Amino acid sequence: MLRRVVILFALPSLTAACVFLELDRRWGTHFFSVIGGGDPVLWQQLFWFFGHPWVYVIFLPATGMISLIVPVFSRRPIVGYPYVAISTILTGLVGFSVWLHHMFTVGMSDMAMSFFSAGSMMISIFTIVQVFAWVATVWKGRPVPTAAMYYALGSIALLVIGGLSGVFTGVIPVDWQVHNTYYVVAHIHYVLIGANLFPVFAGFYYWLPKMTGRMLNETLGKWSFWVMFIGFNAGFFPMHILGLEGMPRRIYTYEAGLGFQSTNMLVTVGAFTLGVGILLSIINLLISLKSGKLAGKNPWNSDGLEWGTDSPPEPYGTVHIPTVVTRHPLWDEHDEEADPDNDRVLDQARLTLTTTWLDAEPASIATMPEETLAPLLMSVTMFAFFAAFVFHLLWLGLAAFVATFALGCYWMWPRPGKGTL
Amino acid sequence: MSSFANTVADSTAVQTLPVEDRRGIYAMWCVIATEASLFLCLFGAYFYLGNTKERWTIDRPPELHYAWMMLVVLLVSAFLLRWGEKQVNQARFSAGRLALLLTILLGLGFLALQYFDYASHLKTLTPYSDSYGSLFYAISGFHVAHIVVGILLLAYTWFLPQYGPTTLSPYRPYQTVALYWYFVNALWICIFLILYLIPNLLVYG
């Protein structure tokens, strides 16, 4: 939810930046060219105003996965739930006021740099609240060593390393030193792979049985985790050292005799090891699809509502719209689907129940979209519209615009059979 | 613990609840949020380039006479459409349709005025002359695109068979499209102030 809000406000900045860029390159305008009174730094401003909130668009769902998976396999509710929720929201909001930390070397006022440095460090406070909550959950719980739990715990360790190098780069003098070096490459991969890809793998081992109905092999999963974990650290940790030694990023080669060879060799070996680890999980998936153990409704003895349905779930979810009274619907005494008079059945059409925001009282019935190709075709014609501008084909652009509008009208036109009551 | 469960048990079956008919409007608010962010970035670029190169807005403030007319046209259209919306809410649909038609005509009038405005500015300033020209035409051009989309949406709404209570989506097309039209009008007020009026006040005020 928060992620969608962040996308809504951050993506237009990239739109503006890309439109300016295309106009400059293909149509001869002067947004970024210094000769025409433009400024290339404008590109950086617009790009990073999108780019940094986007980091949290990727990162926050991953923390959400850890916050769901760690308590299940610690067999207790998460520690400090309200603090975890609040820090997630604050990360998303403060994430809009840190973008200049990508540009400390561009040159700006001390005031601007201090503000954005402080903002960047504030993020680490919100993140560490979550990290301590996860660690405390494991500490106070009775951990179950599943493959999903391995990935979740591994990602916490990697997030701490990536987060600490992030604090370093948030400090302006250190940033000036390591800017554009492999140190930054190490940092981004620790947060992107360590704190995003590993939670996704945890989610993969945790939710795939729900999606396919078949379990993954736990032993192979743990092997895959250890190979990935060792490969990842061997591949990316040395980059911190390479960066501090002065190896620049975005340059694919370097002179012999600078002392980078052996460390880079380790990086290459680590990267291939990481690849082998990922391959093990892909093999695991293929084996599971063919001959995996049947999962049943709730193989993990989990608390989440989704585990009350069959694996894989029916397209309509549940017959009786479930009622939820605690945060752990499957761990409490309440029967979510108890509905003796069939009061909570909506089977006339594609319908679902909406509730009030705060008290979750049943409020109204919402119709769900019908199956239609119109949105797909619309995005194709819209793509043709923008591509036509890049290639100076104005008539094609006009035709694509008309087609987009016509498809939109067709899609939205009121017709019987569109989710009627 | 079971307060919710009791509420559900006490209330009648969910089939009797009303249809949720405001989702189109919520979706339009999302469109407005993201489009407003786009224009914020455009204005941000305008101030950013103007801040580092103070000469351009001061030297050649754009002419105002067409911009004033465009402002009046859009404001009249907004109040007209608001009136039409009230008519539709009170089930006077033909009055609502008339307001819609007049709004479309005023929108076309705005496009005509924009054409004359561009024609007079293009004599001295083109998108290729400098970064100011690029931004001036980019911002107002984006707004023209939004007006064109707005006119098309209004026309689509005009052709819709009925506005009253319905069990077929779209549920509240008139109100949803009107919301978009108010938004593009508000955008013009911002553009008029930032691109047209304030630079003139700075030079002649």
XYZ file of C-alpha atoms in Angstrom:
626
model
C 0.000 0.000 0.000
C 2.698 2.431 1.064
C 4.742 1.307 -1.906
C 1.916 2.311 -4.255
C 1.712 5.749 -2.690
C 5.461 6.205 -3.141
C 5.244 5.091 -6.797
C 2.363 7.486 -7.403
C 4.408 10.487 -6.312
C 7.920 9.474 -7.408
C 7.440 8.042 -10.889
C 6.315 11.301 -12.598
C 9.767 12.713 -11.897
C 11.279 9.991 -14.086
C 8.604 10.717 -16.693
C 9.594 14.373 -16.767
C 13.303 13.510 -16.899
C 12.849 11.016 -19.762
C 10.587 13.340 -21.760
C 13.146 16.142 -21.386
C 15.920 13.769 -22.432
C 14.089 12.572 -25.544
C 13.153 16.129 -26.482
C 16.786 17.152 -26.120
C 18.165 14.228 -28.076
C 15.548 13.833 -30.801
C 13.953 17.272 -31.111
C 16.788 19.678 -30.353
C 15.501 21.360 -27.174
C 17.764 22.646 -24.398
C 16.753 21.207 -21.033
C 20.118 19.686 -20.202
C 22.523 21.293 -22.703
C 24.633 24.027 -21.156
C 24.970 25.831 -24.508
C 21.224 26.496 -24.602
C 21.089 27.602 -20.969
C 20.095 24.182 -19.667
C 21.816 22.236 -16.920
C 22.801 18.551 -16.879
C 22.436 18.544 -13.096
C 18.685 18.970 -13.653
C 18.739 15.414 -14.982
C 20.382 14.216 -11.773
C 17.848 16.079 -9.642
C 14.859 14.643 -11.483
C 16.345 11.181 -11.761
C 17.246 10.844 -8.107
C 14.011 12.392 -6.908
C 12.539 9.318 -8.554
C 15.487 7.026 -7.905
C 15.768 7.117 -4.165
C 12.094 6.699 -3.293
C 12.233 3.848 -5.801
C 14.859 2.129 -3.627
C 12.222 1.960 -0.900
C 9.599 0.797 -3.378
C 11.805 -2.272 -3.825
C 13.040 -2.520 -0.241
C 9.856 -2.104 1.832
C 7.979 -5.123 0.423
C 11.089 -7.212 1.220
C 11.080 -6.029 4.849
C 7.372 -6.835 4.906
C 8.153 -10.404 3.843
C 10.719 -10.771 6.624
C 8.237 -9.328 9.120
C 5.724 -12.000 8.072
C 8.080 -14.979 7.796
C 10.309 -14.514 10.870
C 7.404 -14.542 13.406
C 5.855 -17.655 11.794
C 9.082 -19.625 12.186
C 9.765 -18.151 15.631
C 6.304 -19.355 16.650
C 5.342 -16.041 18.240
C 3.943 -12.649 17.189
C 6.474 -10.071 15.993
C 8.003 -7.955 18.753
C 7.003 -4.277 18.685
C 4.432 -4.482 15.895
C 3.341 -0.797 16.070
C 6.966 0.393 15.979
C 7.750 -1.791 12.967
C 4.647 -0.489 11.169
C 5.408 3.148 11.989
C 9.048 2.889 10.929
C 8.007 1.308 7.616
C 5.728 4.247 6.887
C 8.340 6.784 8.007
C 10.946 5.141 5.745
C 8.623 5.662 2.796
C 7.961 9.295 3.692
C 11.487 10.361 4.676
C 12.686 8.489 1.561
C 11.443 11.505 -0.411
C 13.910 13.839 1.287
C 17.200 12.003 0.850
C 17.721 12.058 -2.923
C 20.548 14.608 -2.888
C 22.810 12.115 -1.077
C 23.460 10.596 -4.501
C 24.863 13.950 -5.597
C 27.101 15.156 -2.735
C 30.017 15.503 -5.147
C 28.072 17.666 -7.616
C 28.537 20.758 -5.484
C 25.805 22.363 -3.375
C 25.367 24.495 -0.295
C 26.480 23.178 3.103
C 22.918 23.613 4.320
C 21.501 21.352 1.605
C 24.200 18.749 2.191
C 23.664 18.721 5.968
C 19.902 18.390 5.571
C 20.138 15.497 3.158
C 22.885 13.801 5.128
C 20.715 13.993 8.273
C 17.716 12.672 6.358
C 19.732 9.739 5.074
C 20.925 8.829 8.556
C 17.396 9.090 9.905
C 16.458 6.241 7.552
C 18.959 3.995 9.333
C 17.104 4.577 12.620
C 13.829 3.400 11.068
C 15.559 0.395 9.547
C 17.304 -0.603 12.756
C 13.974 -0.517 14.618
C 12.822 -3.234 12.245
C 16.076 -5.191 12.525
C 15.958 -5.202 16.348
C 12.293 -6.225 16.247
C 13.165 -9.224 14.041
C 16.129 -10.242 16.191
C 14.043 -9.921 19.364
C 11.290 -12.017 17.778
C 13.746 -14.831 17.093
C 15.311 -14.392 20.545
C 11.998 -14.602 22.411
C 10.530 -17.293 20.161
C 11.207 -20.938 19.448
C 12.891 -20.793 16.020
C 12.137 -23.520 13.477
C 15.046 -24.083 11.056
C 13.318 -24.118 7.662
C 14.854 -22.983 4.367
C 12.609 -19.919 4.354
C 13.843 -19.031 7.851
C 17.469 -19.486 6.713
C 16.941 -16.970 3.922
C 15.122 -14.543 6.218
C 17.850 -14.649 8.894
C 20.610 -14.447 6.257
C 19.019 -11.378 4.751
C 18.920 -9.678 8.180
C 22.692 -10.162 8.487
C 23.295 -8.847 4.961
C 20.950 -5.912 5.541
C 22.966 -4.891 8.592
C 26.202 -4.926 6.542
C 24.582 -3.068 3.631
C 22.903 -0.651 5.996
C 26.148 0.161 7.793
C 27.981 0.872 4.540
C 24.978 3.054 3.718
C 25.524 5.070 6.891
C 29.160 5.508 5.817
C 28.169 6.854 2.413
C 25.603 9.121 4.069
C 28.443 10.888 5.907
C 29.571 13.587 3.501
C 33.404 13.375 3.879
C 33.324 9.575 3.492
C 31.002 9.953 0.523
C 33.442 12.316 -1.169
C 36.103 9.692 -0.655
C 34.201 6.637 -1.914
C 31.868 8.268 -4.451
C 31.851 6.467 -7.797
C 34.023 3.630 -6.473
C 33.362 -0.058 -5.942
C 32.465 0.753 -2.325
C 29.142 2.076 -3.599
C 28.763 -0.999 -5.824
C 29.227 -3.179 -2.739
C 26.688 -1.110 -0.792
C 23.991 -1.248 -3.463
C 24.388 -5.010 -3.891
C 24.236 -5.684 -0.168
C 20.934 -3.843 0.014
C 19.592 -4.945 -3.386
C 20.578 -8.618 -3.307
C 21.193 -9.125 0.401
C 18.185 -7.253 1.715
C 15.855 -7.659 -1.291
C 16.673 -10.846 -3.196
C 17.234 -12.993 -0.093
C 13.832 -12.055 1.409
C 12.280 -12.816 -1.973
C 13.863 -16.270 -1.808
C 12.511 -16.623 1.731
C 9.093 -15.729 0.365
C 9.645 -18.173 -2.497
C 10.257 -21.084 -0.111
C 7.442 -19.925 2.182
C 4.615 -19.115 -0.276
C 5.372 -21.352 -3.268
C 3.641 -24.358 -1.649
C 0.545 -22.150 -1.378
C 0.769 -21.203 -5.051
C 1.605 -24.601 -6.582
C 0.243 -26.924 -3.912
C 3.571 -28.764 -3.664
C 6.411 -28.464 -1.137
C 9.974 -27.595 -2.071
C 12.803 -29.823 -0.865
C 14.030 -28.373 2.435
C 17.526 -29.928 2.328
C 18.197 -28.710 -1.196
C 16.796 -25.333 -0.153
C 19.272 -25.054 2.740
C 22.110 -26.092 0.418
C 20.995 -23.432 -2.035
C 20.951 -20.872 0.778
C 24.469 -21.655 1.997
C 25.951 -21.676 -1.526
C 24.215 -18.373 -2.306
C 25.199 -16.829 1.030
C 28.862 -17.785 0.754
C 29.002 -16.901 -2.953
C 27.344 -13.556 -2.353
C 29.694 -12.539 0.434
C 32.769 -13.740 -1.456
C 31.571 -11.831 -4.506
C 30.530 -8.545 -2.987
C 32.338 -8.038 0.317
C 35.757 -7.601 -1.370
C 34.244 -4.765 -3.397
C 34.287 -2.624 -0.233
C 38.058 -3.078 -0.162
C 38.433 -2.503 -3.904
C 36.458 0.717 -3.536
C 38.542 1.964 -0.621
C 41.650 1.175 -2.682
C 40.249 3.468 -5.373
C 38.856 1.198 -8.060
C 36.226 3.266 -9.954
C 32.818 1.906 -10.857
C 31.284 1.918 -14.366
C 34.700 1.296 -15.968
C 34.973 -2.267 -17.136
C 38.757 -2.566 -17.133
C 41.776 -1.473 -15.091
C 45.514 -1.288 -15.571
C 47.675 -4.226 -14.550
C 49.853 -3.718 -11.484
C 47.343 -1.715 -9.425
C 46.874 -4.670 -7.065
C 43.242 -5.231 -8.020
C 43.690 -8.615 -9.738
C 43.505 -11.149 -6.944
C 40.576 -9.431 -5.208
C 38.718 -9.200 -8.505
C 39.390 -12.892 -9.090
C 37.701 -13.619 -5.738
C 34.772 -11.424 -6.789
C 34.367 -13.413 -10.022
C 34.495 -16.761 -8.229
C 31.959 -15.480 -5.682
C 29.603 -14.271 -8.410
C 29.628 -17.680 -10.119
C 29.085 -19.417 -6.764
C 26.059 -17.174 -6.178
C 24.774 -18.194 -9.608
C 25.185 -21.890 -8.766
C 23.241 -21.327 -5.531
C 20.361 -19.699 -7.440
C 20.469 -22.574 -9.946
C 20.011 -25.057 -7.070
C 16.775 -23.296 -6.124
C 15.556 -23.333 -9.734
C 16.252 -27.101 -9.875
C 14.422 -27.398 -6.559
C 11.413 -25.645 -8.081
C 11.373 -27.950 -11.131
C 11.636 -31.068 -8.943
C 8.874 -29.749 -6.668
C 6.529 -29.050 -9.586
C 7.042 -32.614 -10.838
C 7.169 -34.688 -7.684
C 7.019 -32.411 -4.628
C 5.174 -33.509 -1.490
C 1.581 -32.236 -1.421
C 1.447 -29.139 0.760
C -2.044 -29.249 2.225
C -3.698 -26.154 3.639
C -1.118 -24.979 6.155
C 2.213 -26.838 5.985
C 4.063 -24.261 8.125
C 1.435 -23.993 10.875
C 1.350 -20.329 9.933
C -0.864 -17.546 11.296
C -1.740 -15.813 7.992
C -5.246 -15.820 6.581
C -4.051 -17.153 3.195
C -3.079 -20.442 4.879
C -6.725 -21.152 5.653
C -7.449 -21.793 1.972
C -6.598 -24.791 -0.189
C -3.168 -24.936 -1.873
C -3.390 -23.656 -4.578
C -6.388 -21.504 -3.589
C -9.588 -21.367 -5.621
C -9.916 -18.249 -7.818
C -12.653 -16.874 -5.557
C -10.554 -17.252 -2.373
C -13.053 -18.314 0.272
C -16.759 -19.189 -0.021
C -17.697 -17.291 3.135
C -16.035 -13.890 3.409
C -13.809 -14.400 6.463
C -14.006 -12.287 9.600
C -10.756 -11.491 11.376
C -10.566 -10.592 15.051
C -6.821 -10.699 15.782
C -3.588 -10.142 13.857
C -3.027 -13.908 13.826
C -6.246 -15.321 12.407
C -5.046 -18.927 12.190
C -3.459 -18.944 15.657
C -6.552 -17.699 17.538
C -9.702 -19.506 18.615
C -12.006 -17.592 16.279
C -13.290 -19.481 13.202
C -12.884 -17.027 10.321
C -15.349 -18.692 7.993
C -18.073 -19.497 10.537
C -21.242 -18.326 8.815
C -24.165 -20.645 9.626
C -26.843 -18.558 7.846
C -24.752 -18.015 4.671
C -24.893 -14.280 5.300
C -21.411 -13.689 3.916
C -21.666 -15.377 0.514
C -21.409 -13.309 -2.685
C -21.711 -15.787 -5.537
C -23.894 -13.960 -8.093
C -20.975 -12.380 -9.984
C -17.413 -11.126 -9.497
C -18.166 -9.314 -6.282
C -16.363 -8.605 -3.071
C -17.108 -6.891 0.186
C -15.743 -3.495 1.137
C -15.555 -2.335 4.719
C -15.094 0.936 6.541
C -11.453 2.015 6.903
C -10.928 1.987 10.632
C -13.549 -0.303 12.145
C -13.815 -2.755 9.210
C -17.607 -2.746 9.360
C -19.157 -4.176 6.173
C -19.951 -1.124 4.047
C -20.780 -2.027 0.463
C -20.358 -4.507 -2.390
C -17.699 -3.814 -4.989
C -17.784 -5.295 -8.469
C -14.452 -6.659 -9.664
C -13.168 -6.094 -13.234
C -14.226 -8.595 -15.872
C -11.759 -10.490 -18.053
C -10.847 -8.291 -21.007
C -7.956 -7.688 -23.387
C -8.725 -3.966 -23.617
C -6.131 -2.745 -21.047
C -3.396 -4.842 -22.670
C -4.237 -3.515 -26.147
C -4.428 -0.010 -24.701
C -0.923 -0.253 -23.312
C 0.294 -1.501 -26.720
C -1.242 1.463 -28.545
C 0.017 3.834 -25.845
C 3.509 2.422 -26.336
C 3.133 2.984 -30.099
C 2.078 6.574 -29.354
C 5.233 7.387 -27.379
C 7.529 5.383 -29.682
C 6.144 7.340 -32.658
C 7.336 10.567 -31.049
C 10.830 9.215 -30.529
C 11.024 8.291 -34.227
C 9.381 11.516 -35.510
C 6.375 9.596 -36.919
C 3.684 12.100 -36.024
C 0.876 10.531 -38.091
C 1.486 7.163 -36.481
C 1.431 8.928 -33.112
C -1.946 10.492 -33.900
C -3.324 7.133 -35.080
C -2.074 5.436 -31.910
C -3.646 8.173 -29.770
C -7.022 7.730 -31.470
C -6.739 3.950 -31.093
C -5.913 4.306 -27.376
C -8.935 6.520 -26.818
C -11.232 4.196 -28.792
C -10.045 1.180 -26.799
C -10.550 3.084 -23.552
C -14.124 3.946 -24.550
C -14.802 0.322 -25.494
C -13.349 -0.875 -22.169
C -15.328 1.541 -20.013
C -18.621 1.451 -21.923
C -21.475 0.191 -19.722
C -22.558 -3.238 -21.003
C -24.694 -5.868 -19.336
C -22.581 -8.745 -18.104
C -19.846 -6.476 -16.734
C -19.993 -7.605 -13.100
C -23.669 -6.892 -12.657
C -25.438 -7.626 -9.407
C -12.399 -9.980 20.863
C -15.566 -10.910 19.033
C -17.081 -7.453 18.576
C -16.605 -7.691 14.830
C -18.018 -11.191 14.617
C -21.095 -10.038 16.548
C -21.609 -7.076 14.248
C -21.553 -9.337 11.242
C -23.839 -11.868 12.842
C -26.317 -9.201 13.941
C -26.435 -7.398 10.634
C -28.338 -8.706 7.666
C -26.725 -10.619 4.827
C -24.014 -8.826 2.847
C -26.022 -9.220 -0.382
C -28.290 -6.417 0.814
C -25.463 -3.867 1.104
C -25.341 -1.001 -1.427
C -23.037 -1.122 -4.449
C -19.680 0.599 -3.986
C -19.903 3.407 -6.576
C -17.061 5.741 -5.606
C -14.094 3.721 -6.813
C -13.947 5.625 -10.110
C -13.595 8.812 -8.103
C -10.869 7.322 -5.878
C -9.034 6.212 -9.032
C -9.333 9.721 -10.439
C -7.816 11.126 -7.231
C -4.849 8.800 -7.812
C -4.543 10.066 -11.401
C -4.644 13.625 -10.083
C -1.994 12.870 -7.437
C 0.436 11.478 -9.981
C -0.260 14.137 -12.634
C 0.126 16.866 -10.015
C 3.512 15.342 -9.138
C 4.465 15.498 -12.817
C 3.650 19.201 -12.954
C 5.461 19.750 -9.652
C 8.562 18.282 -11.318
C 8.051 20.515 -14.366
C 7.696 23.613 -12.174
C 10.660 22.390 -10.144
C 12.729 22.209 -13.339
C 11.525 25.721 -14.257
C 12.643 27.165 -10.945
C 15.832 25.120 -10.913
C 16.995 26.360 -14.310
C 15.655 29.865 -13.607
C 17.461 29.925 -10.281
C 20.851 29.157 -11.779
C 20.246 31.399 -14.833
C 18.311 34.353 -13.586
C 18.264 36.196 -16.878
C 15.550 34.390 -18.752
C 12.321 34.958 -16.916
C 13.160 38.570 -16.263
C 14.131 39.584 -19.797
C 11.198 38.394 -21.812
C 8.009 37.975 -19.805
C 5.330 36.282 -21.933
C 2.441 38.344 -23.257
C -0.598 38.223 -21.040
C -3.715 39.044 -23.063
C -4.436 35.549 -24.395
C -3.508 33.995 -21.050
C -6.108 36.148 -19.264
C -8.770 35.118 -21.781
C -7.818 31.458 -21.379
C -8.090 31.792 -17.609
C -11.576 33.286 -17.857
C -12.711 30.611 -20.334
C -11.562 27.794 -18.086
C -12.973 29.296 -14.890
C -16.379 29.770 -16.553
C -16.255 26.184 -17.800
C -15.427 24.895 -14.314
C -18.345 26.705 -12.665
C -20.631 25.560 -15.482
C -19.592 21.949 -15.041
C -20.010 22.217 -11.268
C -23.551 23.456 -11.888
C -24.114 20.548 -14.295
C -22.846 18.120 -11.664
C -25.420 19.444 -9.189
C -28.157 19.025 -11.803
C -27.117 15.411 -12.364
C -27.048 14.735 -8.613
C -30.659 15.990 -8.485
C -31.614 13.757 -11.452
C -32.027 16.653 -13.918
C -30.027 14.901 -16.584
C -30.762 17.042 -19.666
C -29.527 20.158 -17.864
C -26.425 18.157 -16.949
C -25.879 17.199 -20.575
C -26.268 20.824 -21.670
C -23.638 21.940 -19.142
C -21.344 19.206 -20.429
C -21.766 20.319 -24.041
C -21.055 23.961 -23.151
C -17.956 22.859 -21.186
C -16.692 20.962 -24.235
C -17.215 24.064 -26.416
C -15.354 26.233 -23.888
C -12.552 23.657 -23.829
C -12.293 23.866 -27.625
C -12.297 27.643 -27.282
C -9.373 27.324 -24.857
C -7.469 25.274 -27.451
C -8.133 27.949 -30.093
C -6.858 30.673 -27.754
C -3.811 28.527 -26.943
C -3.144 28.314 -30.700
C -3.168 32.110 -31.032
C -1.050 32.443 -27.888
C 1.553 30.057 -29.297
C 1.433 31.784 -32.689
C 2.231 35.150 -31.141
C 4.973 33.790 -28.851
C 6.615 31.710 -31.582
C 7.612 34.937 -33.354
C 10.235 35.596 -30.693
C 10.599 32.336 -28.749
C 10.756 28.719 -29.913
C 11.320 25.465 -28.034
C 14.747 25.402 -29.678
C 15.912 28.922 -28.749
C 17.059 28.165 -25.203
C 16.208 26.278 -22.023
C 13.538 28.846 -21.138
C 11.782 28.279 -24.475
C 12.078 24.522 -24.060
C 10.477 24.639 -20.610
C 7.833 27.218 -21.517
C 6.532 25.084 -24.378
C 7.028 21.807 -22.485
C 4.944 22.939 -19.491
C 2.164 24.565 -21.500
C 2.313 21.720 -24.039
C 1.821 19.136 -21.289
C -1.150 21.188 -20.126
C -2.608 21.287 -23.666
C -2.301 17.499 -23.781
C -4.229 17.287 -20.496
C -6.921 19.619 -21.858
C -7.262 17.476 -25.010
C -7.671 14.359 -22.860
C -10.178 16.247 -20.694
C -12.259 17.247 -23.742
C -12.239 13.637 -24.975
C -13.368 12.379 -21.551
C -16.133 14.985 -21.442
C -17.240 13.958 -24.949
C -17.270 10.286 -23.904
C -19.406 11.200 -20.903
C -21.736 13.200 -23.146
C -22.333 10.104 -25.301
C -23.024 7.797 -22.328
C -26.637 6.550 -22.395
C -27.515 7.396 -18.773
C -26.170 9.148 -15.657
C -28.620 8.015 -12.995
C -28.346 5.156 -10.500
C -27.018 2.102 -12.316
C -25.745 -1.377 -11.572
C -23.316 -1.165 -14.508
C -19.898 0.409 -14.211
C -18.923 3.236 -14.712
C -20.989 4.258 -11.711
C -20.436 7.994 -11.440
C -18.866 8.978 -14.785
C -20.064 12.585 -14.696
C -18.597 13.315 -11.268
C -15.357 11.464 -12.061
C -14.708 13.290 -15.319
C -15.710 16.617 -13.776
C -13.086 16.063 -11.076
C -10.436 15.682 -13.786
C -11.644 18.854 -15.509
C -11.376 20.867 -12.257
C -7.850 19.540 -11.883
C -6.707 20.677 -15.362
C -8.331 24.048 -14.654
C -6.426 24.344 -11.389
C -3.286 23.476 -13.336
C -3.900 26.380 -15.667
C -4.219 28.731 -12.699
C -0.767 27.538 -11.531
C 0.712 27.861 -15.026
C -0.852 31.291 -15.468
C 0.644 32.469 -12.187
C 4.074 30.884 -12.539
C 4.793 31.188 -16.266
C 2.793 34.311 -17.172
C 1.772 36.633 -14.347
C 4.661 36.541 -11.877
C 7.409 37.179 -14.507
C 5.373 40.160 -15.766
C 4.936 41.502 -12.231
C 8.675 41.123 -11.622
C 9.480 43.258 -14.668
C 6.634 45.780 -14.796
C 5.101 45.540 -11.308
